Coordinates of C-alpha atoms and ligand atoms in Angstrom, one line a residue:
Q1 CA 23.2 89.2 36.0
W2 CA 20.9 87.0 33.8
V3 CA 17.1 86.6 34.5
Y4 CA 14.8 84.0 32.8
V5 CA 11.6 85.8 31.3
N6 CA 9.1 83.8 29.2
G7 CA 11.4 81.5 27.4
E8 CA 14.8 83.4 27.3
H9 CA 17.6 84.5 29.4
V10 CA 18.0 88.4 29.4
L11 CA 20.2 90.7 31.2
K12 CA 18.6 92.1 34.5
D13 CA 18.1 95.6 33.1
D14 CA 16.5 94.1 30.0
A15 CA 14.0 91.9 31.9
K16 CA 10.5 93.1 31.2
V17 CA 6.9 92.0 31.6
S18 CA 3.8 93.6 30.1
V19 CA 1.7 96.1 32.0
Y20 CA -1.2 94.0 31.1
D21 CA 0.1 90.9 32.9
H22 CA -2.5 90.2 35.7
G23 CA 0.4 89.4 37.9
F24 CA 1.2 93.0 37.8
L25 CA -2.3 94.5 37.6
Y26 CA -3.9 92.2 40.2
G27 CA -1.3 90.1 42.0
D28 CA -2.7 87.3 40.2
G29 CA -0.1 84.5 40.2
V30 CA 2.0 82.4 42.5
F31 CA 5.7 82.2 43.4
E32 CA 8.4 80.5 45.4
G33 CA 11.6 81.6 47.0
I34 CA 14.2 78.8 47.0
R35 CA 17.8 78.7 48.2
V36 CA 20.8 77.2 46.6
Y37 CA 23.8 76.0 48.8
N38 CA 27.0 75.1 47.3
G39 CA 25.5 74.3 44.0
N40 CA 22.6 72.1 45.5
V41 CA 18.9 73.4 45.2
Y42 CA 17.6 73.0 48.7
R43 CA 14.3 70.9 48.9
L44 CA 13.4 71.8 45.2
D45 CA 10.8 68.9 45.2
E46 CA 8.9 70.5 48.2
H47 CA 9.1 74.0 46.7
L48 CA 7.8 72.8 43.3
Q49 CA 5.0 70.7 45.0
R50 CA 3.9 73.8 46.9
L51 CA 4.0 75.9 43.7
Y52 CA 1.8 73.4 41.8
E53 CA -0.5 73.2 44.7
S54 CA -0.8 77.0 45.0
A55 CA -1.4 77.2 41.2
Q56 CA -3.9 74.4 41.2
S57 CA -5.9 76.3 44.0
I58 CA -6.1 79.4 42.0
M59 CA -6.9 77.7 38.7
L60 CA -3.7 78.6 37.1
T61 CA -2.0 76.1 34.8
I62 CA 1.8 76.2 34.9
P63 CA 3.0 75.9 31.3
H64 CA 5.8 73.5 32.2
T65 CA 6.4 70.3 33.9
K66 CA 8.4 70.0 37.1
E67 CA 11.3 68.7 35.2
E68 CA 11.2 71.6 32.7
L69 CA 11.1 74.1 35.6
T70 CA 14.1 72.4 37.2
D71 CA 16.0 72.7 34.0
I72 CA 15.2 76.5 33.8
I73 CA 16.3 77.1 37.3
V74 CA 19.6 75.1 36.8
Q75 CA 20.3 77.0 33.5
T76 CA 19.7 80.3 35.3
L77 CA 22.2 79.3 37.9
Q78 CA 24.7 78.2 35.5
K79 CA 24.4 81.3 33.3
N80 CA 25.0 83.4 36.5
K81 CA 27.8 81.0 37.7
Y82 CA 26.1 81.0 41.2
R83 CA 26.8 78.3 43.6
D84 CA 25.1 80.1 46.5
A85 CA 22.0 81.9 45.6
Y86 CA 18.4 82.8 46.4
I87 CA 16.0 82.0 43.5
R88 CA 12.7 83.7 42.9
L89 CA 10.4 81.6 40.6
V90 CA 7.3 83.5 39.6
I91 CA 4.3 82.2 37.6
S92 CA 1.9 85.0 36.7
R93 CA -1.5 84.6 35.2
G94 CA -0.1 86.3 31.9
K95 CA -1.3 89.1 29.7
G96 CA -5.0 89.8 29.5
N97 CA -7.4 92.6 29.1
L98 CA -8.0 95.1 31.9
G99 CA -10.8 93.3 33.5
L100 CA -10.3 90.9 36.4
D101 CA -11.3 87.9 34.4
P102 CA -8.3 85.5 34.4
F103 CA -9.8 83.6 31.4
T104 CA -8.9 86.6 29.2
C105 CA -5.3 86.0 29.8
G106 CA -3.2 84.0 27.3
Q107 CA 0.1 82.1 28.2
P108 CA 1.0 82.3 31.9
G109 CA 4.3 84.3 32.5
V110 CA 7.3 82.3 33.9
I111 CA 10.2 84.3 35.5
V112 CA 13.3 82.9 37.4
I113 CA 15.5 85.5 39.1
A114 CA 18.7 84.3 40.9
E115 CA 20.4 86.7 43.3
Q116 CA 23.0 86.5 46.0
L117 CA 21.0 88.0 48.8
A118 CA 21.1 87.9 52.5
L119 CA 17.8 88.9 54.3
F120 CA 19.1 90.1 57.5
P121 CA 22.7 91.4 58.2
K122 CA 25.0 88.7 59.6
K123 CA 25.3 90.7 63.0
L124 CA 21.5 90.1 63.8
Y125 CA 22.2 86.3 63.8
E126 CA 24.5 87.0 66.7
T127 CA 22.5 89.6 68.4
G128 CA 18.9 88.4 67.7
L129 CA 16.0 90.4 66.4
E130 CA 13.7 92.7 68.1
I131 CA 10.2 92.3 66.8
I132 CA 6.6 93.5 67.5
T133 CA 3.0 92.2 67.1
V134 CA 0.9 94.2 64.6
A135 CA -2.7 95.2 64.0
S136 CA -2.9 93.7 60.6
R137 CA -4.2 90.1 60.7
R138 CA -3.5 87.0 58.6
N139 CA -6.3 86.4 56.1
R140 CA -8.6 83.7 57.1
P141 CA -7.9 80.3 55.7
D142 CA -11.5 79.9 54.5
V143 CA -11.3 83.2 52.5
L144 CA -7.9 82.6 50.8
S145 CA -5.9 79.8 52.1
P146 CA -2.4 81.1 53.5
K147 CA -1.2 77.9 51.9
V148 CA -1.5 79.6 48.6
K149 CA 1.9 81.4 48.0
S150 CA 0.3 84.1 45.8
L151 CA 1.8 87.2 44.3
N152 CA -0.7 89.1 46.5
Y153 CA 1.3 90.1 49.5
L154 CA -0.3 93.2 50.6
N155 CA -1.3 91.6 53.9
N156 CA 2.4 91.0 54.6
I157 CA 3.4 94.3 53.2
L158 CA 1.1 96.1 55.7
V159 CA 2.9 94.0 58.4
K160 CA 6.3 95.2 57.1
I161 CA 5.1 98.8 57.1
E162 CA 4.0 98.6 60.8
A163 CA 7.3 96.9 61.8
S164 CA 9.3 99.5 59.9
L165 CA 7.3 102.5 61.5
A166 CA 7.9 101.0 64.9
G167 CA 11.8 100.8 64.0
V168 CA 12.1 97.1 64.0
S169 CA 12.8 94.8 60.9
E170 CA 10.0 92.1 61.4
A171 CA 6.8 91.5 63.1
L172 CA 4.3 88.7 64.0
M173 CA 0.7 88.5 62.6
L174 CA -2.1 87.3 64.6
N175 CA -5.0 85.4 62.9
D176 CA -8.6 86.7 63.1
Q177 CA -9.0 85.0 66.6
G178 CA -5.9 86.5 68.0
Y179 CA -3.8 83.5 67.9
V180 CA -0.1 83.9 66.7
A181 CA 0.0 83.0 63.0
E182 CA 3.5 83.8 61.6
G183 CA 5.9 86.8 60.5
S184 CA 5.5 88.8 57.3
A185 CA 7.6 86.1 55.4
D186 CA 8.7 83.7 58.0
N187 CA 7.3 81.2 60.4
V188 CA 7.5 81.5 64.2
F189 CA 8.7 79.0 66.9
I190 CA 8.6 79.2 70.7
I191 CA 10.5 77.2 73.3
K192 CA 9.8 76.6 76.9
G193 CA 11.7 73.8 78.7
N194 CA 12.0 70.8 76.4
T195 CA 8.9 71.8 74.4
I196 CA 9.0 73.7 71.0
K197 CA 5.7 75.0 69.4
T198 CA 5.0 76.5 66.0
P199 CA 1.5 77.5 65.1
P200 CA -0.5 74.7 63.0
G201 CA -1.2 75.5 59.3
Y202 CA -4.9 75.8 59.9
L203 CA -4.4 78.9 62.1
G204 CA -3.1 80.8 59.0
A205 CA 0.4 80.1 58.7
L206 CA 2.3 79.1 55.5
E207 CA 3.7 75.6 55.8
G208 CA 7.1 76.7 55.4
I209 CA 9.7 74.5 54.0
T210 CA 12.3 75.7 56.5
R211 CA 9.7 75.1 59.2
N212 CA 9.2 71.7 58.2
A213 CA 13.0 71.1 58.1
I214 CA 13.2 72.5 61.7
V215 CA 10.3 70.4 62.9
E216 CA 12.2 67.3 61.6
I217 CA 15.4 68.3 63.1
A218 CA 13.8 69.2 66.6
R219 CA 11.9 65.9 66.7
A220 CA 15.2 64.0 65.8
Q221 CA 17.0 65.8 68.6
G222 CA 14.4 64.6 71.1
Y223 CA 12.5 67.8 71.6
N224 CA 8.8 67.8 72.4
M225 CA 8.0 69.4 69.0
V226 CA 4.4 70.3 68.7
E227 CA 2.1 72.2 66.2
E228 CA -0.3 73.9 68.6
P229 CA -2.1 77.3 68.8
F230 CA -0.6 79.8 71.1
T231 CA -1.2 83.5 72.0
R232 CA 1.1 86.6 72.5
H233 CA 1.4 85.8 76.3
D234 CA 3.0 82.5 75.4
V235 CA 5.4 84.3 73.3
Y236 CA 6.3 86.9 76.0
V237 CA 7.0 84.2 78.6
A238 CA 9.0 81.8 76.3
D239 CA 12.5 80.8 77.1
E240 CA 13.5 81.2 73.4
V241 CA 11.7 82.5 70.2
F242 CA 12.9 82.2 66.7
L243 CA 11.8 82.7 63.1
T244 CA 12.4 80.5 60.0
G245 CA 12.2 81.1 56.3
T246 CA 14.0 80.4 53.2
A247 CA 15.8 83.8 53.1
A248 CA 16.1 84.2 56.9
E249 CA 17.1 80.4 57.7
V250 CA 16.8 80.4 61.4
I251 CA 17.0 83.7 63.4
A252 CA 16.7 84.2 67.1
V253 CA 14.1 86.9 68.4
V254 CA 15.3 88.4 71.8
K255 CA 12.5 91.1 72.2
V256 CA 8.7 91.1 71.5
D257 CA 6.6 94.2 72.1
G258 CA 9.3 95.4 74.5
R259 CA 9.2 92.3 76.5
V260 CA 12.9 90.7 76.8
I261 CA 12.9 87.0 75.8
G262 CA 15.1 84.8 78.0
N263 CA 18.3 86.6 78.9
G264 CA 18.0 88.9 75.8
A265 CA 20.5 86.9 73.6
P266 CA 20.0 84.2 71.1
G267 CA 19.2 81.1 73.2
E268 CA 21.3 77.7 73.1
H269 CA 18.5 75.7 71.6
T270 CA 17.9 78.2 68.9
N271 CA 21.7 78.2 68.1
K272 CA 21.8 74.4 68.2
L273 CA 18.9 74.2 65.7
L274 CA 20.5 76.8 63.5
K275 CA 23.8 75.0 63.4
S276 CA 22.1 71.6 62.6
F277 CA 20.0 73.3 59.8
R278 CA 23.1 74.7 58.2
E279 CA 24.9 71.4 58.3
K280 CA 22.0 69.6 56.8
V281 CA 21.2 72.0 54.0
V282 CA 24.6 71.2 52.4
E283 CA 24.1 67.5 52.8
E284 CA 20.4 67.4 51.5
G285 CA 20.5 69.6 48.4
V286 CA 19.5 68.3 45.0
K287 CA 22.3 68.7 42.3
Ligands
PLP1 N1 5.3 82.6 55.7 C1 5.2 83.5 54.7 C2 4.0 84.3 54.6 C3 6.2 83.4 53.5 O1 6.1 84.2 52.6 C4 7.3 82.5 53.8 C5 8.4 82.6 52.8 O2 8.4 81.8 51.8 C6 7.5 81.7 54.9 C7 6.4 81.8 55.8 C8 8.6 80.7 55.2 O3 8.4 79.7 54.2 P1 9.8 79.0 53.7 O4 10.5 78.4 54.7 O5 9.1 77.9 52.7 O6 10.5 80.0 52.9

């Protein structure tokens, strides 16, 4: 397996970065997770846009144009002969001294990893997930915007730890006011009747690319699709709940904090949205 590291493709085991890279020392950098379906990179423009905006927000200059990054991604896929893959694109602050100051860093690091990975086992798409809500809160948008997909994922890792200790594979984070924000690496949707809700970005959710695709699909299918704040109570009494993300795609949630959602199996609307999403990803990809 070939990995792109700072200008060259090297074998996975030879892929190395400096211990002085501030991406390693401080989580100083930005990243994207991108899917490739049947040789097409899904919504690459949107991912690159989000990457450049994340970088702009933390004053990190990406040392490539979007076209160059696209070429690097395509070359990495070709080198690995992958037609279906998950891509991790990482831009780190680069090598500096031990202090926090990012202005001591030289050239930003650029890494592209392509893997054939599935986030959840196939069976979970049939049975649905059991999740919990956790004590860890989403950081406030006025402190560090959740729109910045930074390398600093400690918040999300604490969520994952709480989930694992509780024996479940995913959990929901609330924001500082107690509204539902999102999962550790996915967005959340609830369905009641013909209305589908997902938390608005200002509450502290990353504006996921899968989330946006599902919002478009739901609107096209005639659902009353709204971005509105909601609480844990609304999740508990929903007909259906599901999560979305690049790695997870669309996955049903059937139990939240011990409360059974609907009839305890993935609901018809969730299944319909997942089916439409999977049909669309193949049509939409960029070659
Ligand atoms: N929320 C967080 C915190 C994430 O890390 C991700 C993953 O990228 C998502 C949501 C889902 O976003 P996307 O659909 O763009 O993968």
